[in-house]
Coordinates of C-alpha atoms in Angstrom, one line a residue:
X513 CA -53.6 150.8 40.0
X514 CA -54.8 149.4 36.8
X515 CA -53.4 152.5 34.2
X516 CA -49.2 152.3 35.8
X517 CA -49.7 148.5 35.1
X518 CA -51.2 149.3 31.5
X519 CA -48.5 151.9 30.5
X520 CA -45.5 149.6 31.9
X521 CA -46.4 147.2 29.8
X522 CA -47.3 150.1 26.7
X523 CA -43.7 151.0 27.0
X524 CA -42.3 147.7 27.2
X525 CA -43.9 146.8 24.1
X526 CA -42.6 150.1 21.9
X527 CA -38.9 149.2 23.3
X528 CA -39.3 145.8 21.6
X529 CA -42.0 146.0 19.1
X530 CA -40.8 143.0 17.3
X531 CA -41.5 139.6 19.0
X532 CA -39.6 136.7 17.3
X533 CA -40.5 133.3 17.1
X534 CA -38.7 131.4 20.1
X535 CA -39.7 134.0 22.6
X536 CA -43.7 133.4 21.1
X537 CA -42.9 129.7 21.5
X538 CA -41.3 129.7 25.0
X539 CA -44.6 131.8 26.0
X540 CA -46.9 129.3 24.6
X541 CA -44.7 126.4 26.5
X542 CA -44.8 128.2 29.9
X543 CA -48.4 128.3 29.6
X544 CA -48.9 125.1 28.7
X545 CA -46.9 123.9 31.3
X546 CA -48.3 126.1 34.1
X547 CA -52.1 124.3 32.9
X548 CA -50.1 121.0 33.5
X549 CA -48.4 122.4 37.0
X550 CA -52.1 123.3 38.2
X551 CA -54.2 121.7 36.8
X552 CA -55.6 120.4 40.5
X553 CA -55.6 123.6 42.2
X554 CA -57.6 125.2 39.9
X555 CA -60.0 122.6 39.0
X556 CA -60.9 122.6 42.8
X557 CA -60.9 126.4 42.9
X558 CA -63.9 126.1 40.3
X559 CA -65.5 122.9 42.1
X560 CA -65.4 125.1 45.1
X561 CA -66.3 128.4 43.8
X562 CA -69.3 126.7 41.9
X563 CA -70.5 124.7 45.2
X564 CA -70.1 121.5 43.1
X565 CA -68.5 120.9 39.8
X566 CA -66.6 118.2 39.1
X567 CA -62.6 117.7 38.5
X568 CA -63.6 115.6 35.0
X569 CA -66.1 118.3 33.6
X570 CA -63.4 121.1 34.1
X571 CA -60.6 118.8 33.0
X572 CA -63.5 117.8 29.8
X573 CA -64.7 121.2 29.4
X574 CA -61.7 124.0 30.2
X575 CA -58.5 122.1 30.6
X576 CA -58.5 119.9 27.4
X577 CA -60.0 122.3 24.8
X578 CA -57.1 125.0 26.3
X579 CA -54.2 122.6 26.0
X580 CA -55.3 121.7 22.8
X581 CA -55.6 125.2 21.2
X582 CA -52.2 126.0 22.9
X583 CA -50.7 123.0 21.1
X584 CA -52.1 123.7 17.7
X585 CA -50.6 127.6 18.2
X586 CA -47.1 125.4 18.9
X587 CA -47.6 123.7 15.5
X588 CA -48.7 126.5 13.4
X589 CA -47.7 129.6 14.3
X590 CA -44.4 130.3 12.9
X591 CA -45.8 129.8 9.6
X592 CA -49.1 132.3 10.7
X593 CA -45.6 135.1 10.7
X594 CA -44.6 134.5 7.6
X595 CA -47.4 136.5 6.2
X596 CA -47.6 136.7 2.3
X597 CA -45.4 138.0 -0.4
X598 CA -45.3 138.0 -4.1
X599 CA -45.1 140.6 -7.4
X600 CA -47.4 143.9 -7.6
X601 CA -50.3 144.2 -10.2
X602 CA -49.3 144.3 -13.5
X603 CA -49.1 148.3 -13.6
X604 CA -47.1 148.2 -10.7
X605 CA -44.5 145.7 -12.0
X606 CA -41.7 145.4 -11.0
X607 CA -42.8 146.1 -7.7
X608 CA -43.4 143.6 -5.2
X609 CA -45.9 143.3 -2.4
X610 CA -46.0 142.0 1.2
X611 CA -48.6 141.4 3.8
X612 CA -46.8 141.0 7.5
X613 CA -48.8 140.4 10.7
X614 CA -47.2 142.1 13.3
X615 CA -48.1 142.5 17.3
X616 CA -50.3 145.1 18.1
X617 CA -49.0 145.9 21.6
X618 CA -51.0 145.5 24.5
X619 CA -54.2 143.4 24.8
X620 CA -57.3 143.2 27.3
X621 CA -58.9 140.1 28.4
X622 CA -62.4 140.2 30.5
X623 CA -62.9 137.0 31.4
X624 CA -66.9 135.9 32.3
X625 CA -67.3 133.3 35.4
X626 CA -68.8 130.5 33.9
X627 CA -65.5 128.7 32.1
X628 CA -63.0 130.8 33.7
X629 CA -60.5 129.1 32.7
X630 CA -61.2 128.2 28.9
X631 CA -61.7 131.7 28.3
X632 CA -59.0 133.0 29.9
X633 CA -56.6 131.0 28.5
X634 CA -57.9 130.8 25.5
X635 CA -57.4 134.4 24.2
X636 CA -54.1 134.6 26.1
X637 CA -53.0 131.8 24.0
X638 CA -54.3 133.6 20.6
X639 CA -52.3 137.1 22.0
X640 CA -49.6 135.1 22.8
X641 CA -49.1 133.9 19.6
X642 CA -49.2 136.7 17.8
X643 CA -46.9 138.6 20.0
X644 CA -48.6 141.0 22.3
X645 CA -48.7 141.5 26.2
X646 CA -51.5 140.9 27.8
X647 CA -54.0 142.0 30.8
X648 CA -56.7 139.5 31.7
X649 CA -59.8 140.8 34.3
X650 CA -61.1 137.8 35.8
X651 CA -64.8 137.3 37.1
X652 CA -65.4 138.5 41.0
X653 CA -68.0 135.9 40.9
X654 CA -65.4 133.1 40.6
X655 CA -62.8 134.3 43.4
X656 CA -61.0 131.6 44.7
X657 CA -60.3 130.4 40.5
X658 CA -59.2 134.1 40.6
X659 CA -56.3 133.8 43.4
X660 CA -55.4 130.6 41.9
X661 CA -55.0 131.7 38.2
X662 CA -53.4 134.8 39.3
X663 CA -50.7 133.4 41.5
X664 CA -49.9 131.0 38.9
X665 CA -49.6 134.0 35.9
X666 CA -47.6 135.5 38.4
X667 CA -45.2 132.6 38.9
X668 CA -44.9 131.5 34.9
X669 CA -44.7 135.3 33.3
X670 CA -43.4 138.6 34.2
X671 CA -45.8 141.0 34.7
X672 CA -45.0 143.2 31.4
X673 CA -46.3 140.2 29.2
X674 CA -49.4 139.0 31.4
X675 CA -50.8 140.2 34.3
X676 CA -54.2 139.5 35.8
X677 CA -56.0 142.3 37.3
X678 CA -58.8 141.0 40.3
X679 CA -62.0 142.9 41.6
X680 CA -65.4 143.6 41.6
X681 CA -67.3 144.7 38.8
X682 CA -66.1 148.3 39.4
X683 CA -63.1 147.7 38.0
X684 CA -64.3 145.8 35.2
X685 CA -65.7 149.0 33.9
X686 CA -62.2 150.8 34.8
X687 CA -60.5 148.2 32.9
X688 CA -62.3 148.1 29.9
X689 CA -62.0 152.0 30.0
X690 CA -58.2 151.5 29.2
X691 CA -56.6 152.3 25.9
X692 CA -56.1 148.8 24.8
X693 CA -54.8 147.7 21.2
X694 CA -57.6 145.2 21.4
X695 CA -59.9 144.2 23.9
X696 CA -62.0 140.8 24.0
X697 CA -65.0 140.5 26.2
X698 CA -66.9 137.2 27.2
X699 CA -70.3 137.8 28.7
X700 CA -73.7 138.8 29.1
X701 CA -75.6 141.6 26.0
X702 CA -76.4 143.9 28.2
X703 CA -73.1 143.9 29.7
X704 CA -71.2 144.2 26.0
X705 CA -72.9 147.6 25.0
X706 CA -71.0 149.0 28.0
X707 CA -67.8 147.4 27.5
X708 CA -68.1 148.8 23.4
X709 CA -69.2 151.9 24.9
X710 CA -66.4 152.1 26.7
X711 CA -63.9 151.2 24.6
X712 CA -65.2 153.4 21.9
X713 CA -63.9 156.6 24.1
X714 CA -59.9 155.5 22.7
X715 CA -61.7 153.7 19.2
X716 CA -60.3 150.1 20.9
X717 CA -61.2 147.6 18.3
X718 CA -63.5 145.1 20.2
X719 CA -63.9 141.5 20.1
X720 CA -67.4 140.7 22.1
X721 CA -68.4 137.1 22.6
X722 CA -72.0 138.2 23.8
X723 CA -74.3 134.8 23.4
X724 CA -78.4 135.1 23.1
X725 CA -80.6 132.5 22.4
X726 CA -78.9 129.1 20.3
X727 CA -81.6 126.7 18.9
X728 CA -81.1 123.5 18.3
X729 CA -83.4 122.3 15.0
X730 CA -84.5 118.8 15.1
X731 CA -85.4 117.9 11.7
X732 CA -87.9 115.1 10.3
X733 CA -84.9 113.2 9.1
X734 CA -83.1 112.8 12.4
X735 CA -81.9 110.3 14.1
X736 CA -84.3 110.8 16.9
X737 CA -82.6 108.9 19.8
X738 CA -79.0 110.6 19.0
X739 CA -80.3 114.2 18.5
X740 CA -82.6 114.0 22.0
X741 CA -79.0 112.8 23.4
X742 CA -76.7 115.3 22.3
X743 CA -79.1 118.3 23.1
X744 CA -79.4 117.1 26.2
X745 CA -76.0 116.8 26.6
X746 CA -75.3 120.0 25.3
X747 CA -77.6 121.3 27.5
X748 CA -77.0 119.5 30.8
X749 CA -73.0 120.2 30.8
X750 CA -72.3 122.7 33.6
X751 CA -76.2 123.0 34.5
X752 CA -76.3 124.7 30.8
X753 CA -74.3 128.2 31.8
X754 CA -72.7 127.8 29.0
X755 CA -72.8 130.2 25.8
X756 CA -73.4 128.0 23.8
X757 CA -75.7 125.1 24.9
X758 CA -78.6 124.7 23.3
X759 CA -81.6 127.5 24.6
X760 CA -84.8 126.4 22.9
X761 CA -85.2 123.2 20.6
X762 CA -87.6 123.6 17.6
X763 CA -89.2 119.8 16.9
X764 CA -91.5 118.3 14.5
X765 CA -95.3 118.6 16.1
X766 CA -96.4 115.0 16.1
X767 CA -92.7 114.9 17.7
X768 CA -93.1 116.9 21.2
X769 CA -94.5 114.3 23.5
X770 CA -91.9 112.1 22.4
X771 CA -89.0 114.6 23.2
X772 CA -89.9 115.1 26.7
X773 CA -90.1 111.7 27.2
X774 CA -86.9 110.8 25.7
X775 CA -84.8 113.8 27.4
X776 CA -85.9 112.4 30.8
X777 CA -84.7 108.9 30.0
X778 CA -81.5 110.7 28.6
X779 CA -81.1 112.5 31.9
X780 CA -81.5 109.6 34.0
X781 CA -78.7 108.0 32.2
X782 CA -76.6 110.4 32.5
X783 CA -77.1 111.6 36.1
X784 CA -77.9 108.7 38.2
X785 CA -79.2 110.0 41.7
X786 CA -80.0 113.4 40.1
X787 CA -78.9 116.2 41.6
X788 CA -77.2 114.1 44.6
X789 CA -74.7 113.2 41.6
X790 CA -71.6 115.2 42.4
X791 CA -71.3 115.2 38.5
X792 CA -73.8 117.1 38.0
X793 CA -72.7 120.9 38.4
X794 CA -74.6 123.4 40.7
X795 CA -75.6 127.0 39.9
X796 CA -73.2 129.4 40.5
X797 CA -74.4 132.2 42.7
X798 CA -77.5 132.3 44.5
X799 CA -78.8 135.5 42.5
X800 CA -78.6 133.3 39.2
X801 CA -80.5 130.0 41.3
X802 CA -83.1 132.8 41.9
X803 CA -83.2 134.0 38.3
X804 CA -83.2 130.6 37.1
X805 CA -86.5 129.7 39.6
X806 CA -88.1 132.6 38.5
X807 CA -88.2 132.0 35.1
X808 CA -89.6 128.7 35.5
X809 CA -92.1 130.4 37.8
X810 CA -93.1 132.8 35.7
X811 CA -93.5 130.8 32.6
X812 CA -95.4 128.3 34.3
X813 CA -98.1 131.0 35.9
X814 CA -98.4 132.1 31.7
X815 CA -99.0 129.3 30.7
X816 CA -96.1 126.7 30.1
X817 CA -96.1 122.7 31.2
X818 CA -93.3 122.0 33.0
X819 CA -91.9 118.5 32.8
X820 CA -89.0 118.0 35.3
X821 CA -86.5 115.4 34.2
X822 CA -85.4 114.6 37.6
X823 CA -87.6 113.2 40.5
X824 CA -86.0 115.7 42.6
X825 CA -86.9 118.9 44.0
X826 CA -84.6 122.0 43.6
X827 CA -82.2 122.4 46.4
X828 CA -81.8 126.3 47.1
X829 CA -79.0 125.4 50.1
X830 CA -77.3 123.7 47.2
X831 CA -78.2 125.4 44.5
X832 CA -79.0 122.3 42.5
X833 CA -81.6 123.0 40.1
X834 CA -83.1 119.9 38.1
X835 CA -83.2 119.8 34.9
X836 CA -86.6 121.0 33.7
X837 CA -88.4 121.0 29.6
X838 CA -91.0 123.7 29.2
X839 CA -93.6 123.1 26.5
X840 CA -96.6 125.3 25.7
X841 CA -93.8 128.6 25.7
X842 CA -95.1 132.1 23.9
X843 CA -93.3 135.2 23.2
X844 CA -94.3 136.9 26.3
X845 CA -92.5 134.7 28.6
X846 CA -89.1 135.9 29.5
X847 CA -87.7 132.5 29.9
X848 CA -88.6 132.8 25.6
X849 CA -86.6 136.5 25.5
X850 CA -83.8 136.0 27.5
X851 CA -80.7 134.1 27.0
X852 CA -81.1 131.3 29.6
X853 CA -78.3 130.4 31.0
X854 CA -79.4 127.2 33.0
X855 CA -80.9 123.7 32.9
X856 CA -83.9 125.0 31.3
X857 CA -85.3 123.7 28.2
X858 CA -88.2 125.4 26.0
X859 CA -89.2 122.9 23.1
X860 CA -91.5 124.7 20.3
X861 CA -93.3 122.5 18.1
X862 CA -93.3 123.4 14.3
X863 CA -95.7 122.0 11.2
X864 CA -92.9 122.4 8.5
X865 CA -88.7 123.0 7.9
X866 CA -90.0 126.4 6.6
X867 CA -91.3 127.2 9.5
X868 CA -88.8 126.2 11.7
X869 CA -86.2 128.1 9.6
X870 CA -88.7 131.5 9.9
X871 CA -89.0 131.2 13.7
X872 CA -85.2 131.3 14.2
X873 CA -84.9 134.2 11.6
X874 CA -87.2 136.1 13.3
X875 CA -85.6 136.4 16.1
X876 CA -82.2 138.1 17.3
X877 CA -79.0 135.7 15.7
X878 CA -78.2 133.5 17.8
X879 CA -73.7 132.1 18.7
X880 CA -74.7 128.8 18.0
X881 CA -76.9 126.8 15.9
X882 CA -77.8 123.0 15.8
X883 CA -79.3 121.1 13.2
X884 CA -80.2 117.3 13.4
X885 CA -81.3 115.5 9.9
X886 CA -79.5 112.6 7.8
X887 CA -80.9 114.4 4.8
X888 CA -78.2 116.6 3.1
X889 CA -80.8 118.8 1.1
X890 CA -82.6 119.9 4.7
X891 CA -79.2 120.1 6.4
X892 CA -78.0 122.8 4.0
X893 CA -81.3 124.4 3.8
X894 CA -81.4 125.2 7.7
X895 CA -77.5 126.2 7.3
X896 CA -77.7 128.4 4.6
X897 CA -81.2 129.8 5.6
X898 CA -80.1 130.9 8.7
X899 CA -77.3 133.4 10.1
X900 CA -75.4 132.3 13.4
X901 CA -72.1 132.8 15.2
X902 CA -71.5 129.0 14.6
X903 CA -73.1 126.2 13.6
X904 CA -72.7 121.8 14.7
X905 CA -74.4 119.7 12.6
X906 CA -76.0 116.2 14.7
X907 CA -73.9 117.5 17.4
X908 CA -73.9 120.3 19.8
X909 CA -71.0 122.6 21.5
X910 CA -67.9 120.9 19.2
X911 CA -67.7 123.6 16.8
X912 CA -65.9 125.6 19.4
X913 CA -63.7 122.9 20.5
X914 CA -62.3 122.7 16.7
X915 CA -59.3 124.6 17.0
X916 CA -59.0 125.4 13.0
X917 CA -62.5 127.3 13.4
X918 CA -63.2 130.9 14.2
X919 CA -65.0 131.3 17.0
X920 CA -67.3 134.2 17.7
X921 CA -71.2 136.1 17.2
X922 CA -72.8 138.0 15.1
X923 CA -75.2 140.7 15.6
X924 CA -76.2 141.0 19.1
X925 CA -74.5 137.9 19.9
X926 CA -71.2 139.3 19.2
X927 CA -68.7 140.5 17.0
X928 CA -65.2 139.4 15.7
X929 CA -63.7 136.0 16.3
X930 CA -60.8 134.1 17.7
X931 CA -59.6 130.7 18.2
X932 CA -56.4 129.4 16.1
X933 CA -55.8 131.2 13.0
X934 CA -58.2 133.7 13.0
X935 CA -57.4 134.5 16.9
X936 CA -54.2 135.4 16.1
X937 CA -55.2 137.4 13.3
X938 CA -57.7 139.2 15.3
X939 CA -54.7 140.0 17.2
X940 CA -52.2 140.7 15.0
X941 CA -52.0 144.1 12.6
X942 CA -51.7 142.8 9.0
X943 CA -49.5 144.8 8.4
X944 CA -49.4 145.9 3.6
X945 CA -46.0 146.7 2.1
X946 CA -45.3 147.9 -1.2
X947 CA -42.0 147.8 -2.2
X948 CA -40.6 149.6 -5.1
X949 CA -38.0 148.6 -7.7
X950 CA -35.2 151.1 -8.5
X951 CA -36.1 150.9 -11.8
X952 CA -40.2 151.2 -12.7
X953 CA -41.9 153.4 -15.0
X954 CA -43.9 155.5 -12.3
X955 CA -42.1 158.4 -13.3
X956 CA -44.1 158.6 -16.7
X957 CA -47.3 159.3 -15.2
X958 CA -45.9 162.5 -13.5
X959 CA -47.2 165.9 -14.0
X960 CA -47.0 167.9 -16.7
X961 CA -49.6 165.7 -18.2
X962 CA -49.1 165.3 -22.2
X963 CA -49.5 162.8 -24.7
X964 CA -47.4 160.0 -23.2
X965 CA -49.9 160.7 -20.0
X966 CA -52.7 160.4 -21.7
X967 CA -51.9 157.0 -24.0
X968 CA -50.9 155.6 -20.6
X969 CA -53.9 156.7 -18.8
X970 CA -56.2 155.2 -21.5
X971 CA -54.6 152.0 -21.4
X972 CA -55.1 152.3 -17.4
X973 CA -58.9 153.0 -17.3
X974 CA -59.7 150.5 -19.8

């Protein structure tokens, strides 16, 4: 099923290699106007496919960051196609040079389940742009978003420039087996070595969005009150199944009662009536409300204090799991190893900036970084001390949201990037030119070599 839908839109793509501007732009437009046309039934497809999240935090959170890269990809991309021109090196003179991105065919989307819609559309917008078709696998664990988004594909392309391919996580792994142009995958580590693995079989150039573990350093300069805020914040949107929210927080020593004190006023603000508040997003599966528990659990029997933010009890019908901050966390905890992926919150105390900086570097690099100071000197210190997929400075999560930034990990938190520009140049083959002039002095270096060879070739290696 999923190669005859690969190779019609293979050969559709060498019959027109070339993708002009106006059909680019009438893509972009249909997609933006199919986000407008469903923008309901898709918002309840995730509400219900999450057990409970909420029509503003996918309009917040999926719908506005989408319609917003597709409208900057309106506004620049004709001049992304223009590439660059000008003369050849002096040697080469009168020669001139060109660099022209062109499509590079057919393009593979897996799509994870925890924005389904942001990251589909997203790098569909980035392919579109530059040109190519396009085959997006959506998550089985989000199936009714699935229907939706692939009846309205369906309806707004034909199905040799986008398709959406359904299914279980069998035939994720046949689809990433395909021999793609490019393939971009969203989703767990352990998951991306598979997806490289299999991609390596054709040598598909990969673009893996993988996450980890994204600290968020409070420095002795903050502004307390607004750093506890947008941690939380960061942390709290979509129960924290996000990539990027904030996984551990490292904070001053003297500071760490104070944090836990101040994140459970913050909490209370923001979720009146706890996990009753149908703003406040559930779990997603029950396996992940298990994994979640457990490493609560588990930390907690090693070891760990854990200070609940809610006066609420975890509701395992619902899958509402209060917020909870773990103090007293080690290395031997898994809920300190693995990416988290939930409403959990380890806070780590540190004596110094130094040692706040070393802790993070010790560890695997992390998608995201937050830093929190008013004090320039420590800001740039953390920055350039540290290595990250992306960093927000007394602010967490908007670095992805800014469509003029690449977006993407490093390490084993991914590789490549996308968003704007550098999505479609991840897309796009950059395509050198060297153009000769009729007339050009190229001849003189030809063999046999003599004396005129030889004063050139000294003047050359100089």
């Amino acid at each position: 099923m999923l190669l005859p839908r690969f190779e019609a839109m293979r050969h559709a793509h060498n019959a027109a290699p070339h993708v002009d501007w106006p059909t680019r732009k009438r893509h972009l437009k249909a997609l933006q106007a199919m986000l407008h046309k469903y923008r309901e039934p898709l918002a309840k497809a995730i509400d219900a496919d999450f057990s409970g999240r909420s029509i503003q935090e996918t309009d917040m959170l999926e719908l506005f960051p989408s319609l917003g890269n597709l409208k900057h990809a309106l506004s620049h991309t004709r001049g992304w196609m223009r590439g660059s021109q000008g003369w050849a090196n002096l040697w080469l003179l009168p020669a001139r040079q060109a660099v022209v991105p062109q499509p590079l065919g057919v393009v593979g989307v897996i799509v994870p389940w925890n924005y389904p819609l942001f990251l589909a559309v997203g790098p569909l917008t980035d392919a579109l742009a530059a040109g190519n078709r396009v085959m997006i696998k959506v998550s089985e664990v989000t199936p009714r978003f699935a229907e939706v988004f692939a009846s309205a594909v369906a309806e707004t392309f034909a199905p040799e420039w986008v398709t959406v391919v359904t299914g279980d996580a069998q035939v994720a792994r046949a689809f990433s087996t395909l021999p793609f142009d490019h393939l971009l995958f969203t989703g767990a580590t352990s998951i991306g070595h598979h997806v490289m693995r299999a991609a390596s079989e054709h040598l598909t150039p990969v673009t893996l969005e993988l996450g980890g573990k994204s600290p968020a350093i409070i420095g002795p300069g903050a502004r307390w009150e607004h750093a506890v805020e947008r941690i939380m914040l960061g942390k709290l949107l979509n129960a924290g199944q996000t990539c990027v929210a904030p996984d551990y927080v490292l904070v001053p020593r003297e500071k760490l009662d104070s944090f836990v004190a101040t994140a459970r006023r913050v909490a209370a603000r923001m979720y009146p009536d706890a996990v009753n508040n149908p703003q406040y997003t559930s779990i997603v599966s029950a396996r992940h409300f298990e994994r979640l528990t457990g490493l609560a659990s588990e930390a907690a029997a090693q070891g760990a204090t854990s200070h609940a933010l809610f006066d609420a009890a975890p509701q395992a019908s619902r899958r509402r799991l209060p917020p909870v901050v773990l103090t007293g966390v080690h290395d031997g905890m898994r809920v300190m190893r693995e990416e988290i992926f939930g409403p959990l919150l380890p806070v780590v105390p540190y004596d110094d900036l130094e040692a706040a900086i070393a802790y993070v570097n010790e560890r695997p690099r992390p998608l995201a970084l937050y830093v929190f100071d008013t004090d320039s000197t420590r800001i740039d210190r953390v920055v350039n001390g540290t290595i990250s997929g992306g960093v927000t400075i007394n602010d967490t999560l908007l670095h992805v949201a800014e469509h003029s930034l690449p977006f993407g990990g490093v390490g084993p938190s991914g590789m490549g990037g996308y968003h704007g520009e550098a999505g479609f140049r991840t897309f796009s083959k950059e395509k050198p030119i060297f153009r000769q002039a009729r007339w050009n002095g190229a001849g003189l270096l030809n063999p046999p070599y003599g004396k005129v060879f030889a004063a050139m070739i000294r003047q050359l290696i100089r």
